[in-house]
PDB file of C-alpha atoms in Angstrom:
ATOM      1  CA  UNK A   1     -21.055  -9.414  -2.990  1.00  0.00           C
ATOM      2  CA  UNK A   2     -18.367 -10.556  -5.375  1.00  0.00           C
ATOM      3  CA  UNK A   3     -15.055 -12.375  -5.133  1.00  0.00           C
ATOM      4  CA  UNK A   4     -13.406  -9.851  -7.506  1.00  0.00           C
ATOM      5  CA  UNK A   5     -11.858  -8.047  -4.525  1.00  0.00           C
ATOM      6  CA  UNK A   6     -10.596 -11.193  -2.766  1.00  0.00           C
ATOM      7  CA  UNK A   7      -6.931 -11.111  -1.763  1.00  0.00           C
ATOM      8  CA  UNK A   8      -6.639  -7.372  -2.412  1.00  0.00           C
ATOM      9  CA  UNK A   9      -3.461  -6.105  -0.789  1.00  0.00           C
ATOM     10  CA  UNK A  10      -2.366  -2.797   0.671  1.00  0.00           C
ATOM     11  CA  UNK A  11       1.277  -2.812   1.765  1.00  0.00           C
ATOM     12  CA  UNK A  12       2.481  -0.021   4.054  1.00  0.00           C
ATOM     13  CA  UNK A  13       6.277   0.194   4.024  1.00  0.00           C
ATOM     14  CA  UNK A  14       8.293   1.519   6.972  1.00  0.00           C
ATOM     15  CA  UNK A  15       9.758   4.282   4.765  1.00  0.00           C
ATOM     16  CA  UNK A  16       6.329   5.946   4.357  1.00  0.00           C
ATOM     17  CA  UNK A  17       5.521   4.500   0.934  1.00  0.00           C
ATOM     18  CA  UNK A  18       2.737   2.097   0.004  1.00  0.00           C
ATOM     19  CA  UNK A  19       1.655  -0.247  -2.774  1.00  0.00           C
ATOM     20  CA  UNK A  20      -1.959  -1.245  -3.403  1.00  0.00           C
ATOM     21  CA  UNK A  21      -3.316  -3.576  -6.033  1.00  0.00           C
ATOM     22  CA  UNK A  22      -6.393  -2.418  -7.898  1.00  0.00           C
ATOM     23  CA  UNK A  23      -8.992  -5.104  -8.361  1.00  0.00           C
ATOM     24  CA  UNK A  24     -12.647  -4.667  -9.045  1.00  0.00           C
ATOM     25  CA  UNK A  25     -15.713  -5.542 -11.037  1.00  0.00           C
ATOM     26  CA  UNK A  26     -16.948  -4.006 -14.262  1.00  0.00           C
ATOM     27  CA  UNK A  27     -19.301  -4.620 -17.146  1.00  0.00           C
ATOM     28  CA  UNK A  28     -17.417  -6.330 -19.988  1.00  0.00           C
ATOM     29  CA  UNK A  29     -18.380  -4.282 -23.041  1.00  0.00           C
ATOM     30  CA  UNK A  30     -17.883  -7.250 -25.393  1.00  0.00           C
ATOM     31  CA  UNK A  31     -20.191  -9.630 -23.543  1.00  0.00           C
ATOM     32  CA  UNK A  32     -22.268  -7.175 -21.457  1.00  0.00           C
ATOM     33  CA  UNK A  33     -21.625  -9.503 -18.501  1.00  0.00           C
ATOM     34  CA  UNK A  34     -20.038  -8.771 -15.144  1.00  0.00           C
ATOM     35  CA  UNK A  35     -16.281  -9.401 -15.116  1.00  0.00           C
ATOM     36  CA  UNK A  36     -13.443  -9.024 -12.618  1.00  0.00           C
ATOM     37  CA  UNK A  37     -10.515  -6.777 -13.526  1.00  0.00           C
ATOM     38  CA  UNK A  38      -7.052  -6.062 -12.171  1.00  0.00           C
ATOM     39  CA  UNK A  39      -5.264  -2.832 -13.086  1.00  0.00           C
ATOM     40  CA  UNK A  40      -1.618  -1.923 -12.408  1.00  0.00           C
ATOM     41  CA  UNK A  41      -0.640  -1.357  -8.786  1.00  0.00           C
ATOM     42  CA  UNK A  42      -0.943   2.071  -7.190  1.00  0.00           C
ATOM     43  CA  UNK A  43       2.151   3.446  -5.440  1.00  0.00           C
ATOM     44  CA  UNK A  44       2.385   6.490  -3.215  1.00  0.00           C
ATOM     45  CA  UNK A  45       3.071   7.812   0.263  1.00  0.00           C
ATOM     46  CA  UNK A  46       1.253   7.336   3.549  1.00  0.00           C
ATOM     47  CA  UNK A  47       0.970   9.350   6.747  1.00  0.00           C
ATOM     48  CA  UNK A  48      -0.956   8.754   9.933  1.00  0.00           C
ATOM     49  CA  UNK A  49      -2.367  11.286  12.347  1.00  0.00           C
ATOM     50  CA  UNK A  50      -4.323   9.953  15.294  1.00  0.00           C
ATOM     51  CA  UNK A  51      -6.507   7.198  13.881  1.00  0.00           C
ATOM     52  CA  UNK A  52      -6.588   8.578  10.306  1.00  0.00           C
ATOM     53  CA  UNK A  53      -4.317   6.980   7.695  1.00  0.00           C
ATOM     54  CA  UNK A  54      -3.865   9.068   4.536  1.00  0.00           C
ATOM     55  CA  UNK A  55      -2.691   7.537   1.266  1.00  0.00           C
ATOM     56  CA  UNK A  56      -1.427  10.087  -1.278  1.00  0.00           C
ATOM     57  CA  UNK A  57      -0.882   9.035  -4.892  1.00  0.00           C
ATOM     58  CA  UNK A  58      -1.279  10.112  -8.500  1.00  0.00           C
ATOM     59  CA  UNK A  59      -3.293   8.087 -10.995  1.00  0.00           C
ATOM     60  CA  UNK A  60      -3.681   9.125 -14.622  1.00  0.00           C
ATOM     61  CA  UNK A  61      -2.047  12.466 -13.797  1.00  0.00           C
ATOM     62  CA  UNK A  62      -4.654  13.254 -11.122  1.00  0.00           C
ATOM     63  CA  UNK A  63      -3.564  13.522  -7.451  1.00  0.00           C
ATOM     64  CA  UNK A  64      -5.650  11.650  -4.845  1.00  0.00           C
ATOM     65  CA  UNK A  65      -5.708  11.370  -1.066  1.00  0.00           C
ATOM     66  CA  UNK A  66      -7.650   8.449   0.422  1.00  0.00           C
ATOM     67  CA  UNK A  67      -8.429   8.545   4.144  1.00  0.00           C
ATOM     68  CA  UNK A  68      -8.890   5.375   6.182  1.00  0.00           C
ATOM     69  CA  UNK A  69      -9.971   5.155   9.802  1.00  0.00           C
ATOM     70  CA  UNK A  70      -7.758   2.834  11.839  1.00  0.00           C
ATOM     71  CA  UNK A  71      -9.851   0.555  14.068  1.00  0.00           C
ATOM     72  CA  UNK A  72      -7.693  -2.034  15.853  1.00  0.00           C
ATOM     73  CA  UNK A  73      -6.161  -4.225  13.132  1.00  0.00           C
ATOM     74  CA  UNK A  74      -8.398  -2.889  10.365  1.00  0.00           C
ATOM     75  CA  UNK A  75      -8.497   0.084   8.007  1.00  0.00           C
ATOM     76  CA  UNK A  76     -11.932   1.335   6.949  1.00  0.00           C
ATOM     77  CA  UNK A  77     -12.814   3.822   4.198  1.00  0.00           C
ATOM     78  CA  UNK A  78     -16.335   4.718   3.076  1.00  0.00           C
ATOM     79  CA  UNK A  79     -16.982   6.308  -0.306  1.00  0.00           C
ATOM     80  CA  UNK A  80     -20.397   7.937  -0.189  1.00  0.00           C
ATOM     81  CA  UNK A  81     -22.527   7.615  -3.329  1.00  0.00           C
ATOM     82  CA  UNK A  82     -19.786   5.808  -5.282  1.00  0.00           C
ATOM     83  CA  UNK A  83     -20.256   4.100  -8.629  1.00  0.00           C
ATOM     84  CA  UNK A  84     -20.612   0.305  -8.426  1.00  0.00           C
ATOM     85  CA  UNK A  85     -21.773  -2.504 -10.679  1.00  0.00           C
ATOM     86  CA  UNK A  86     -25.007  -4.330  -9.954  1.00  0.00           C
ATOM     87  CA  UNK A  87     -27.749  -6.175 -11.747  1.00  0.00           C
ATOM     88  CA  UNK A  88     -31.402  -5.558 -12.389  1.00  0.00           C
ATOM     89  CA  UNK A  89     -33.557  -8.196 -14.021  1.00  0.00           C
ATOM     90  CA  UNK A  90     -30.384 -10.239 -14.615  1.00  0.00           C
ATOM     91  CA  UNK A  91     -28.767  -7.431 -16.612  1.00  0.00           C
ATOM     92  CA  UNK A  92     -25.648  -5.651 -15.349  1.00  0.00           C
ATOM     93  CA  UNK A  93     -25.938  -1.910 -14.691  1.00  0.00           C
ATOM     94  CA  UNK A  94     -23.927   0.799 -12.953  1.00  0.00           C
ATOM     95  CA  UNK A  95     -25.452   2.032  -9.696  1.00  0.00           C
ATOM     96  CA  UNK A  96     -24.608   4.669  -7.119  1.00  0.00           C
ATOM     97  CA  UNK A  97     -24.237   3.443  -3.560  1.00  0.00           C
ATOM     98  CA  UNK A  98     -22.055   3.881  -0.504  1.00  0.00           C
ATOM     99  CA  UNK A  99     -18.963   1.655  -0.788  1.00  0.00           C
ATOM    100  CA  UNK A 100     -17.011   0.445   2.249  1.00  0.00           C
ATOM    101  CA  UNK A 101     -13.415  -0.768   1.899  1.00  0.00           C
ATOM    102  CA  UNK A 102     -12.012  -2.806   4.797  1.00  0.00           C
ATOM    103  CA  UNK A 103      -8.431  -4.013   5.042  1.00  0.00           C
ATOM    104  CA  UNK A 104      -7.418  -6.366   7.876  1.00  0.00           C
ATOM    105  CA  UNK A 105      -3.787  -6.612   9.004  1.00  0.00           C
ATOM    106  CA  UNK A 106      -2.225  -9.970   8.144  1.00  0.00           C
TER     107      UNK A 106
END
């Protein structure tokens, strides 16, 4: 676990648009240590059908659609076999693992 994702925000606007900040953890190439990062916000459109929330956006010229399952006051998305940062023997490395994103309504 890391605090790099703390206070991440996903704002769903009533007009069908959204804004999400992009925080994470990476290996700093200058120090070869783990470091938190924050990239520019992502903006796009959202739709909901049943208990599936879809976020549509373009990043770096590539279109994406993220799907979250709505469970009460939370949104849950699982990325299977995603790329994450970890450590082995005290050294940071990139690993593949399932990643779960959970947003809780404030």
